[in-house]
Amino acid sequence: MTATITAQAVNELRLKTGAGLMDCKKALTEANGDMEAAIDYLRKKGAKVSELRAGKAANEGVALAKTSADGKIGVAIHLSSETDFVAKNQEFVTFAQQIAETALQSKPNSLDELLQLSVDGITIKDKLNDLVGKINENIQLSKYEKLTGEAVVAYNHGSRVAVLVQLNKTINPAIEAIGKDLAMQVAAMNPAGVDKDSVDAATLKRELEIGMEQARAEGKAENMIEKIAQGKLQKFFKENTLVNQQYVKDNSKTVEQVLKEVDKELKVVAFKRVALGN
């Protein structure tokens, strides 16, 4: 069954990608109304697609990251709301802070476990239901992340993006400083992984397919398509994996080079990024 392509959907795709209205309508038609498939279609056809589409989703709320005093545990949450008005309500903000602190103290292993923990004698799940009834708006604990290691550093970009970065060396002022800088970079650049080995298989397959379709759209010889796609994949790694990216504070160096300047054995073990709209 062919999906009906509405003007609203076309405009949403345009806002997410920056592509032209007619291109967006055609992409949605080809994708039978699937927004993500339409974005892939535009990329494959070589249309200029904005990298800011994650920030265009409707979710509001509070994203918050916190670490323990010894810097060995970090948690990040997203308490979501429908409107920015609710997200800025002090009761809502305080509840988000209480959830993060409860997670930090109890160290649950999953979102479901966190929902069963109590704040002021009431489970977080029940308190969420109470808030929904009181405010008459859909409120959810949408995301929970945890990192545990030698050094975990948190960074909050306002209340919209929260990041945790885990490093392999014991926390000290220098480690904490570079950790904070890298967390800011993760907040701004939203890398796909720490390095090329940490990029998931689905993303790799998707990027290769897009690279091959782009090469075909450019009229390249069929026997060169895969080689060109592999070259595009290497460019993807350089631009979208943290240690291979240019360091935002000094574009003459990569993140990996800056890490070695702090400590020759210093490495990023993992990072978590929680953002409104993701």
PDB file of C-alpha atoms in Angstrom:
ATOM      1  CA  MET A   1       0.000   0.000   0.000  1.00  0.00           C
ATOM      2  CA  THR A   2       1.409   3.380  -1.020  1.00  0.00           C
ATOM      3  CA  ALA A   3       1.729   5.891   1.798  1.00  0.00           C
ATOM      4  CA  THR A   4       0.149   9.339   1.483  1.00  0.00           C
ATOM      5  CA  ILE A   5       2.901  11.968   1.458  1.00  0.00           C
ATOM      6  CA  THR A   6       1.702  15.005   3.362  1.00  0.00           C
ATOM      7  CA  ALA A   7       3.036  18.550   3.120  1.00  0.00           C
ATOM      8  CA  GLN A   8       3.878  18.302   6.823  1.00  0.00           C
ATOM      9  CA  ALA A   9       6.106  15.251   6.216  1.00  0.00           C
ATOM     10  CA  VAL A  10       7.816  16.967   3.281  1.00  0.00           C
ATOM     11  CA  ASN A  11       8.500  20.045   5.383  1.00  0.00           C
ATOM     12  CA  GLU A  12       9.806  17.921   8.266  1.00  0.00           C
ATOM     13  CA  LEU A  13      12.264  16.167   5.925  1.00  0.00           C
ATOM     14  CA  ARG A  14      13.334  19.529   4.507  1.00  0.00           C
ATOM     15  CA  LEU A  15      14.006  20.859   8.016  1.00  0.00           C
ATOM     16  CA  LYS A  16      15.944  17.725   8.923  1.00  0.00           C
ATOM     17  CA  THR A  17      18.102  17.624   5.799  1.00  0.00           C
ATOM     18  CA  GLY A  18      18.197  21.045   4.181  1.00  0.00           C
ATOM     19  CA  ALA A  19      17.276  19.444   0.829  1.00  0.00           C
ATOM     20  CA  GLY A  20      14.830  21.074  -1.619  1.00  0.00           C
ATOM     21  CA  LEU A  21      11.080  20.577  -1.311  1.00  0.00           C
ATOM     22  CA  MET A  22      10.717  18.614  -4.566  1.00  0.00           C
ATOM     23  CA  ASP A  23      13.690  16.411  -3.685  1.00  0.00           C
ATOM     24  CA  CYS A  24      12.127  15.751  -0.269  1.00  0.00           C
ATOM     25  CA  LYS A  25       8.758  14.867  -1.782  1.00  0.00           C
ATOM     26  CA  LYS A  26      10.380  12.453  -4.236  1.00  0.00           C
ATOM     27  CA  ALA A  27      12.502  10.888  -1.493  1.00  0.00           C
ATOM     28  CA  LEU A  28       9.464  10.293   0.723  1.00  0.00           C
ATOM     29  CA  THR A  29       7.547   8.842  -2.209  1.00  0.00           C
ATOM     30  CA  GLU A  30      10.403   6.445  -3.030  1.00  0.00           C
ATOM     31  CA  ALA A  31      10.680   5.509   0.669  1.00  0.00           C
ATOM     32  CA  ASN A  32       6.915   5.032   1.015  1.00  0.00           C
ATOM     33  CA  GLY A  33       6.794   7.671   3.738  1.00  0.00           C
ATOM     34  CA  ASP A  34       9.652   6.284   5.876  1.00  0.00           C
ATOM     35  CA  MET A  35      11.592   9.324   7.134  1.00  0.00           C
ATOM     36  CA  GLU A  36      14.953   7.599   7.778  1.00  0.00           C
ATOM     37  CA  ALA A  37      14.793   5.728   4.471  1.00  0.00           C
ATOM     38  CA  ALA A  38      14.037   9.034   2.734  1.00  0.00           C
ATOM     39  CA  ILE A  39      17.144  10.588   4.321  1.00  0.00           C
ATOM     40  CA  ASP A  40      19.219   7.671   3.032  1.00  0.00           C
ATOM     41  CA  TYR A  41      17.664   8.084  -0.430  1.00  0.00           C
ATOM     42  CA  LEU A  42      18.689  11.748  -0.520  1.00  0.00           C
ATOM     43  CA  ARG A  43      22.224  10.918   0.544  1.00  0.00           C
ATOM     44  CA  LYS A  44      22.529   8.163  -2.042  1.00  0.00           C
ATOM     45  CA  LYS A  45      21.406  10.560  -4.759  1.00  0.00           C
ATOM     46  CA  GLY A  46      24.048  13.045  -3.696  1.00  0.00           C
ATOM     47  CA  ALA A  47      21.692  15.652  -2.243  1.00  0.00           C
ATOM     48  CA  LYS A  48      23.187  17.985   0.335  1.00  0.00           C
ATOM     49  CA  VAL A  49      21.950  16.680   3.683  1.00  0.00           C
ATOM     50  CA  SER A  50      22.362  18.588   6.918  1.00  0.00           C
ATOM     51  CA  GLU A  51      24.093  16.824   9.810  1.00  0.00           C
ATOM     52  CA  LEU A  52      21.795  18.567  12.300  1.00  0.00           C
ATOM     53  CA  ARG A  53      18.767  16.362  11.814  1.00  0.00           C
ATOM     54  CA  ALA A  54      19.055  14.737  15.276  1.00  0.00           C
ATOM     55  CA  GLY A  55      18.307  18.059  16.894  1.00  0.00           C
ATOM     56  CA  LYS A  56      15.039  18.526  14.977  1.00  0.00           C
ATOM     57  CA  ALA A  57      13.037  15.873  16.834  1.00  0.00           C
ATOM     58  CA  ALA A  58      10.143  17.034  18.988  1.00  0.00           C
ATOM     59  CA  ASN A  59      11.338  15.698  22.370  1.00  0.00           C
ATOM     60  CA  GLU A  60      11.969  18.248  25.090  1.00  0.00           C
ATOM     61  CA  GLY A  61      13.038  17.782  28.701  1.00  0.00           C
ATOM     62  CA  VAL A  62      16.296  17.623  30.623  1.00  0.00           C
ATOM     63  CA  ALA A  63      19.477  15.733  29.710  1.00  0.00           C
ATOM     64  CA  LEU A  64      21.817  15.423  32.694  1.00  0.00           C
ATOM     65  CA  ALA A  65      25.186  13.741  33.379  1.00  0.00           C
ATOM     66  CA  LYS A  66      26.812  13.308  36.794  1.00  0.00           C
ATOM     67  CA  THR A  67      29.883  11.518  38.165  1.00  0.00           C
ATOM     68  CA  SER A  68      30.859  10.186  41.578  1.00  0.00           C
ATOM     69  CA  ALA A  69      33.285  12.127  43.790  1.00  0.00           C
ATOM     70  CA  ASP A  70      36.128   9.706  42.954  1.00  0.00           C
ATOM     71  CA  GLY A  71      35.471  10.028  39.198  1.00  0.00           C
ATOM     72  CA  LYS A  72      35.028   6.290  38.681  1.00  0.00           C
ATOM     73  CA  ILE A  73      31.299   6.157  37.937  1.00  0.00           C
ATOM     74  CA  GLY A  74      29.177   8.337  35.694  1.00  0.00           C
ATOM     75  CA  VAL A  75      25.507   8.331  34.780  1.00  0.00           C
ATOM     76  CA  ALA A  76      23.492  10.230  32.175  1.00  0.00           C
ATOM     77  CA  ILE A  77      19.723  10.472  31.858  1.00  0.00           C
ATOM     78  CA  HIS A  78      17.072  12.095  29.677  1.00  0.00           C
ATOM     79  CA  LEU A  79      13.831  12.983  31.439  1.00  0.00           C
ATOM     80  CA  SER A  80      11.585  13.883  28.517  1.00  0.00           C
ATOM     81  CA  SER A  81       8.565  16.137  28.206  1.00  0.00           C
ATOM     82  CA  GLU A  82       6.395  17.317  25.355  1.00  0.00           C
ATOM     83  CA  THR A  83       7.110  21.026  25.780  1.00  0.00           C
ATOM     84  CA  ASP A  84       9.965  23.307  26.689  1.00  0.00           C
ATOM     85  CA  PHE A  85       7.643  25.033  29.163  1.00  0.00           C
ATOM     86  CA  VAL A  86       7.444  21.883  31.304  1.00  0.00           C
ATOM     87  CA  ALA A  87      11.171  21.174  30.875  1.00  0.00           C
ATOM     88  CA  LYS A  88      12.014  24.502  32.517  1.00  0.00           C
ATOM     89  CA  ASN A  89       9.655  23.963  35.467  1.00  0.00           C
ATOM     90  CA  GLN A  90      11.717  23.771  38.682  1.00  0.00           C
ATOM     91  CA  GLU A  91       9.845  20.710  39.967  1.00  0.00           C
ATOM     92  CA  PHE A  92      10.674  18.899  36.725  1.00  0.00           C
ATOM     93  CA  VAL A  93      14.350  19.934  36.832  1.00  0.00           C
ATOM     94  CA  THR A  94      14.652  18.897  40.498  1.00  0.00           C
ATOM     95  CA  PHE A  95      13.122  15.509  39.714  1.00  0.00           C
ATOM     96  CA  ALA A  96      15.683  14.975  36.923  1.00  0.00           C
ATOM     97  CA  GLN A  97      18.491  15.805  39.357  1.00  0.00           C
ATOM     98  CA  GLN A  98      17.051  13.382  41.928  1.00  0.00           C
ATOM     99  CA  ILE A  99      16.870  10.601  39.344  1.00  0.00           C
ATOM    100  CA  ALA A 100      20.493  11.142  38.310  1.00  0.00           C
ATOM    101  CA  GLU A 101      21.661  11.188  41.924  1.00  0.00           C
ATOM    102  CA  THR A 102      19.686   8.017  42.697  1.00  0.00           C
ATOM    103  CA  ALA A 103      21.256   6.300  39.686  1.00  0.00           C
ATOM    104  CA  LEU A 104      24.710   7.399  40.786  1.00  0.00           C
ATOM    105  CA  GLN A 105      24.206   6.035  44.292  1.00  0.00           C
ATOM    106  CA  SER A 106      22.456   2.751  43.398  1.00  0.00           C
ATOM    107  CA  LYS A 107      24.227   2.023  40.072  1.00  0.00           C
ATOM    108  CA  PRO A 108      21.333   0.217  38.321  1.00  0.00           C
ATOM    109  CA  ASN A 109      22.279  -1.757  35.227  1.00  0.00           C
ATOM    110  CA  SER A 110      19.284  -0.805  33.108  1.00  0.00           C
ATOM    111  CA  LEU A 111      16.543   1.752  32.628  1.00  0.00           C
ATOM    112  CA  ASP A 112      13.964  -0.724  33.945  1.00  0.00           C
ATOM    113  CA  GLU A 113      15.992  -1.191  37.139  1.00  0.00           C
ATOM    114  CA  LEU A 114      16.287   2.569  37.577  1.00  0.00           C
ATOM    115  CA  LEU A 115      12.511   3.009  37.248  1.00  0.00           C
ATOM    116  CA  GLN A 116      11.993   0.652  40.211  1.00  0.00           C
ATOM    117  CA  LEU A 117      14.245   2.692  42.532  1.00  0.00           C
ATOM    118  CA  SER A 118      12.694   5.192  44.942  1.00  0.00           C
ATOM    119  CA  VAL A 119      12.875   8.959  45.273  1.00  0.00           C
ATOM    120  CA  ASP A 120      11.330  10.336  48.481  1.00  0.00           C
ATOM    121  CA  GLY A 121       9.801   6.947  49.226  1.00  0.00           C
ATOM    122  CA  ILE A 122       8.052   6.610  45.845  1.00  0.00           C
ATOM    123  CA  THR A 123       9.357   4.609  42.902  1.00  0.00           C
ATOM    124  CA  ILE A 124      10.552   6.689  39.981  1.00  0.00           C
ATOM    125  CA  LYS A 125       7.996   4.910  37.787  1.00  0.00           C
ATOM    126  CA  ASP A 126       5.115   5.872  40.085  1.00  0.00           C
ATOM    127  CA  LYS A 127       6.381   9.408  40.488  1.00  0.00           C
ATOM    128  CA  LEU A 128       6.469   9.748  36.691  1.00  0.00           C
ATOM    129  CA  ASN A 129       2.832   8.638  36.545  1.00  0.00           C
ATOM    130  CA  ASP A 130       1.945  11.180  39.240  1.00  0.00           C
ATOM    131  CA  LEU A 131       3.631  13.954  37.233  1.00  0.00           C
ATOM    132  CA  VAL A 132       1.782  12.971  34.063  1.00  0.00           C
ATOM    133  CA  GLY A 133      -1.530  13.261  35.915  1.00  0.00           C
ATOM    134  CA  LYS A 134      -0.555  16.541  37.537  1.00  0.00           C
ATOM    135  CA  ILE A 135       0.891  18.297  34.477  1.00  0.00           C
ATOM    136  CA  ASN A 136      -1.287  16.577  31.857  1.00  0.00           C
ATOM    137  CA  GLU A 137       1.666  16.000  29.555  1.00  0.00           C
ATOM    138  CA  ASN A 138       3.524  12.868  28.451  1.00  0.00           C
ATOM    139  CA  ILE A 139       6.615  12.618  30.673  1.00  0.00           C
ATOM    140  CA  GLN A 140       9.049   9.695  30.450  1.00  0.00           C
ATOM    141  CA  LEU A 141      12.487   8.655  31.593  1.00  0.00           C
ATOM    142  CA  SER A 142      13.619   8.147  28.011  1.00  0.00           C
ATOM    143  CA  LYS A 143      17.256   7.193  28.430  1.00  0.00           C
ATOM    144  CA  TYR A 144      19.770   6.023  31.010  1.00  0.00           C
ATOM    145  CA  GLU A 145      23.491   5.411  30.462  1.00  0.00           C
ATOM    146  CA  LYS A 146      26.256   4.397  32.853  1.00  0.00           C
ATOM    147  CA  LEU A 147      30.053   4.180  32.595  1.00  0.00           C
ATOM    148  CA  THR A 148      32.414   2.718  35.185  1.00  0.00           C
ATOM    149  CA  GLY A 149      36.216   2.867  34.993  1.00  0.00           C
ATOM    150  CA  GLU A 150      39.469   4.467  36.062  1.00  0.00           C
ATOM    151  CA  ALA A 151      38.297   7.940  35.059  1.00  0.00           C
ATOM    152  CA  VAL A 152      34.822   9.055  34.009  1.00  0.00           C
ATOM    153  CA  VAL A 153      34.215  12.724  33.204  1.00  0.00           C
ATOM    154  CA  ALA A 154      30.829  14.391  32.712  1.00  0.00           C
ATOM    155  CA  TYR A 155      29.827  17.438  30.686  1.00  0.00           C
ATOM    156  CA  ASN A 156      26.429  19.110  30.395  1.00  0.00           C
ATOM    157  CA  HIS A 157      25.676  21.464  27.518  1.00  0.00           C
ATOM    158  CA  GLY A 158      22.894  23.363  29.213  1.00  0.00           C
ATOM    159  CA  SER A 159      20.111  20.860  29.752  1.00  0.00           C
ATOM    160  CA  ARG A 160      19.982  19.640  26.142  1.00  0.00           C
ATOM    161  CA  VAL A 161      23.072  17.415  25.789  1.00  0.00           C
ATOM    162  CA  ALA A 162      24.778  15.320  28.465  1.00  0.00           C
ATOM    163  CA  VAL A 163      28.033  13.417  27.859  1.00  0.00           C
ATOM    164  CA  LEU A 164      30.184  10.905  29.724  1.00  0.00           C
ATOM    165  CA  VAL A 165      33.747  10.093  28.630  1.00  0.00           C
ATOM    166  CA  GLN A 166      35.696   7.170  30.098  1.00  0.00           C
ATOM    167  CA  LEU A 167      39.511   7.184  30.031  1.00  0.00           C
ATOM    168  CA  ASN A 168      41.932   4.408  30.929  1.00  0.00           C
ATOM    169  CA  LYS A 169      44.039   6.339  33.477  1.00  0.00           C
ATOM    170  CA  THR A 170      43.308   7.211  37.096  1.00  0.00           C
ATOM    171  CA  ILE A 171      41.605  10.557  37.488  1.00  0.00           C
ATOM    172  CA  ASN A 172      43.814  13.580  38.189  1.00  0.00           C
ATOM    173  CA  PRO A 173      43.539  17.257  37.177  1.00  0.00           C
ATOM    174  CA  ALA A 174      45.165  16.719  33.758  1.00  0.00           C
ATOM    175  CA  ILE A 175      43.044  13.662  32.972  1.00  0.00           C
ATOM    176  CA  GLU A 176      39.911  15.455  34.122  1.00  0.00           C
ATOM    177  CA  ALA A 177      40.729  18.502  31.970  1.00  0.00           C
ATOM    178  CA  ILE A 178      41.262  16.531  28.757  1.00  0.00           C
ATOM    179  CA  GLY A 179      38.216  14.405  29.593  1.00  0.00           C
ATOM    180  CA  LYS A 180      36.091  17.537  29.860  1.00  0.00           C
ATOM    181  CA  ASP A 181      37.430  18.858  26.539  1.00  0.00           C
ATOM    182  CA  LEU A 182      36.667  15.550  24.819  1.00  0.00           C
ATOM    183  CA  ALA A 183      33.191  15.417  26.353  1.00  0.00           C
ATOM    184  CA  MET A 184      32.562  18.883  24.911  1.00  0.00           C
ATOM    185  CA  GLN A 185      33.765  17.600  21.535  1.00  0.00           C
ATOM    186  CA  VAL A 186      31.400  14.619  21.736  1.00  0.00           C
ATOM    187  CA  ALA A 187      28.551  16.995  22.597  1.00  0.00           C
ATOM    188  CA  ALA A 188      29.316  19.192  19.579  1.00  0.00           C
ATOM    189  CA  MET A 189      30.382  16.632  16.961  1.00  0.00           C
ATOM    190  CA  ASN A 190      28.303  13.568  17.914  1.00  0.00           C
ATOM    191  CA  PRO A 191      30.842  10.965  16.686  1.00  0.00           C
ATOM    192  CA  ALA A 192      29.659   7.505  15.666  1.00  0.00           C
ATOM    193  CA  GLY A 193      32.220   5.759  17.878  1.00  0.00           C
ATOM    194  CA  VAL A 194      35.540   6.030  19.685  1.00  0.00           C
ATOM    195  CA  ASP A 195      37.459   4.620  16.692  1.00  0.00           C
ATOM    196  CA  LYS A 196      36.695   2.685  13.519  1.00  0.00           C
ATOM    197  CA  ASP A 197      36.575  -0.626  15.408  1.00  0.00           C
ATOM    198  CA  SER A 198      33.777   0.655  17.632  1.00  0.00           C
ATOM    199  CA  VAL A 199      31.431   1.692  14.808  1.00  0.00           C
ATOM    200  CA  ASP A 200      28.558  -0.791  14.655  1.00  0.00           C
ATOM    201  CA  ALA A 201      28.143  -3.119  11.693  1.00  0.00           C
ATOM    202  CA  ALA A 202      24.813  -1.602  10.615  1.00  0.00           C
ATOM    203  CA  THR A 203      26.393   1.857  10.296  1.00  0.00           C
ATOM    204  CA  LEU A 204      29.330   0.459   8.309  1.00  0.00           C
ATOM    205  CA  LYS A 205      26.977  -1.330   5.912  1.00  0.00           C
ATOM    206  CA  ARG A 206      24.824   1.769   5.541  1.00  0.00           C
ATOM    207  CA  GLU A 207      27.797   4.046   4.793  1.00  0.00           C
ATOM    208  CA  LEU A 208      29.234   1.588   2.242  1.00  0.00           C
ATOM    209  CA  GLU A 209      25.880   1.324   0.463  1.00  0.00           C
ATOM    210  CA  ILE A 210      25.506   5.103   0.388  1.00  0.00           C
ATOM    211  CA  GLY A 211      29.080   5.499  -0.886  1.00  0.00           C
ATOM    212  CA  MET A 212      28.458   3.014  -3.711  1.00  0.00           C
ATOM    213  CA  GLU A 213      25.205   4.701  -4.736  1.00  0.00           C
ATOM    214  CA  GLN A 214      26.876   8.124  -4.663  1.00  0.00           C
ATOM    215  CA  ALA A 215      29.654   6.824  -6.920  1.00  0.00           C
ATOM    216  CA  ARG A 216      27.093   5.396  -9.369  1.00  0.00           C
ATOM    217  CA  ALA A 217      25.188   8.691  -9.331  1.00  0.00           C
ATOM    218  CA  GLU A 218      28.456  10.436 -10.238  1.00  0.00           C
ATOM    219  CA  GLY A 219      28.817   8.130 -13.263  1.00  0.00           C
ATOM    220  CA  LYS A 220      31.869   6.209 -12.026  1.00  0.00           C
ATOM    221  CA  ALA A 221      32.855   2.937 -13.720  1.00  0.00           C
ATOM    222  CA  GLU A 222      31.246  -0.110 -12.097  1.00  0.00           C
ATOM    223  CA  ASN A 223      34.608  -1.797 -11.466  1.00  0.00           C
ATOM    224  CA  MET A 224      35.660   1.249  -9.401  1.00  0.00           C
ATOM    225  CA  ILE A 225      32.481   1.559  -7.335  1.00  0.00           C
ATOM    226  CA  GLU A 226      33.576  -0.547  -4.351  1.00  0.00           C
ATOM    227  CA  LYS A 227      37.030   1.036  -4.201  1.00  0.00           C
ATOM    228  CA  ILE A 228      35.501   4.518  -4.222  1.00  0.00           C
ATOM    229  CA  ALA A 229      33.011   3.493  -1.512  1.00  0.00           C
ATOM    230  CA  GLN A 230      35.880   2.217   0.644  1.00  0.00           C
ATOM    231  CA  GLY A 231      37.609   5.568   0.207  1.00  0.00           C
ATOM    232  CA  LYS A 232      34.445   7.363   1.312  1.00  0.00           C
ATOM    233  CA  LEU A 233      34.275   5.026   4.312  1.00  0.00           C
ATOM    234  CA  GLN A 234      37.804   6.023   5.360  1.00  0.00           C
ATOM    235  CA  LYS A 235      36.742   9.658   5.145  1.00  0.00           C
ATOM    236  CA  PHE A 236      33.716   8.777   7.285  1.00  0.00           C
ATOM    237  CA  PHE A 237      36.035   7.280   9.939  1.00  0.00           C
ATOM    238  CA  LYS A 238      38.197  10.399   9.933  1.00  0.00           C
ATOM    239  CA  GLU A 239      35.245  12.720  10.378  1.00  0.00           C
ATOM    240  CA  ASN A 240      33.001  10.593  12.585  1.00  0.00           C
ATOM    241  CA  THR A 241      35.179   8.654  15.031  1.00  0.00           C
ATOM    242  CA  LEU A 242      36.362  10.555  18.076  1.00  0.00           C
ATOM    243  CA  VAL A 243      40.084   9.752  18.154  1.00  0.00           C
ATOM    244  CA  ASN A 244      40.465  10.402  14.414  1.00  0.00           C
ATOM    245  CA  GLN A 245      38.607  13.718  14.407  1.00  0.00           C
ATOM    246  CA  GLN A 246      40.393  17.036  14.412  1.00  0.00           C
ATOM    247  CA  TYR A 247      40.647  18.314  17.970  1.00  0.00           C
ATOM    248  CA  VAL A 248      38.150  21.167  18.247  1.00  0.00           C
ATOM    249  CA  LYS A 249      40.540  23.320  20.274  1.00  0.00           C
ATOM    250  CA  ASP A 250      43.396  22.868  17.781  1.00  0.00           C
ATOM    251  CA  ASN A 251      42.503  21.710  14.269  1.00  0.00           C
ATOM    252  CA  SER A 252      46.164  21.000  13.463  1.00  0.00           C
ATOM    253  CA  LYS A 253      45.981  17.891  15.687  1.00  0.00           C
ATOM    254  CA  THR A 254      43.769  14.840  15.945  1.00  0.00           C
ATOM    255  CA  VAL A 255      42.206  13.832  19.241  1.00  0.00           C
ATOM    256  CA  GLU A 256      44.538  10.824  19.363  1.00  0.00           C
ATOM    257  CA  GLN A 257      47.597  13.095  19.062  1.00  0.00           C
ATOM    258  CA  VAL A 258      46.347  15.314  21.886  1.00  0.00           C
ATOM    259  CA  LEU A 259      45.768  12.295  24.121  1.00  0.00           C
ATOM    260  CA  LYS A 260      49.370  11.172  23.613  1.00  0.00           C
ATOM    261  CA  GLU A 261      50.621  14.641  24.544  1.00  0.00           C
ATOM    262  CA  VAL A 262      48.886  14.296  27.925  1.00  0.00           C
ATOM    263  CA  ASP A 263      50.041  10.700  28.476  1.00  0.00           C
ATOM    264  CA  LYS A 264      51.540   8.340  25.875  1.00  0.00           C
ATOM    265  CA  GLU A 265      49.291   5.526  27.126  1.00  0.00           C
ATOM    266  CA  LEU A 266      46.118   7.591  27.529  1.00  0.00           C
ATOM    267  CA  LYS A 267      43.115   6.258  25.617  1.00  0.00           C
ATOM    268  CA  VAL A 268      39.386   6.857  25.413  1.00  0.00           C
ATOM    269  CA  VAL A 269      37.676   3.654  26.492  1.00  0.00           C
ATOM    270  CA  ALA A 270      34.092   4.718  25.804  1.00  0.00           C
ATOM    271  CA  PHE A 271      31.690   7.617  25.691  1.00  0.00           C
ATOM    272  CA  LYS A 272      27.938   8.066  26.085  1.00  0.00           C
ATOM    273  CA  ARG A 273      25.948  10.964  24.663  1.00  0.00           C
ATOM    274  CA  VAL A 274      22.370  11.673  25.720  1.00  0.00           C
ATOM    275  CA  ALA A 275      20.596  14.460  23.874  1.00  0.00           C
ATOM    276  CA  LEU A 276      17.091  15.801  23.494  1.00  0.00           C
ATOM    277  CA  GLY A 277      15.663  14.443  20.277  1.00  0.00           C
ATOM    278  CA  ASN A 278      17.817  11.267  20.176  1.00  0.00           C
TER     279      ASN A 278
END
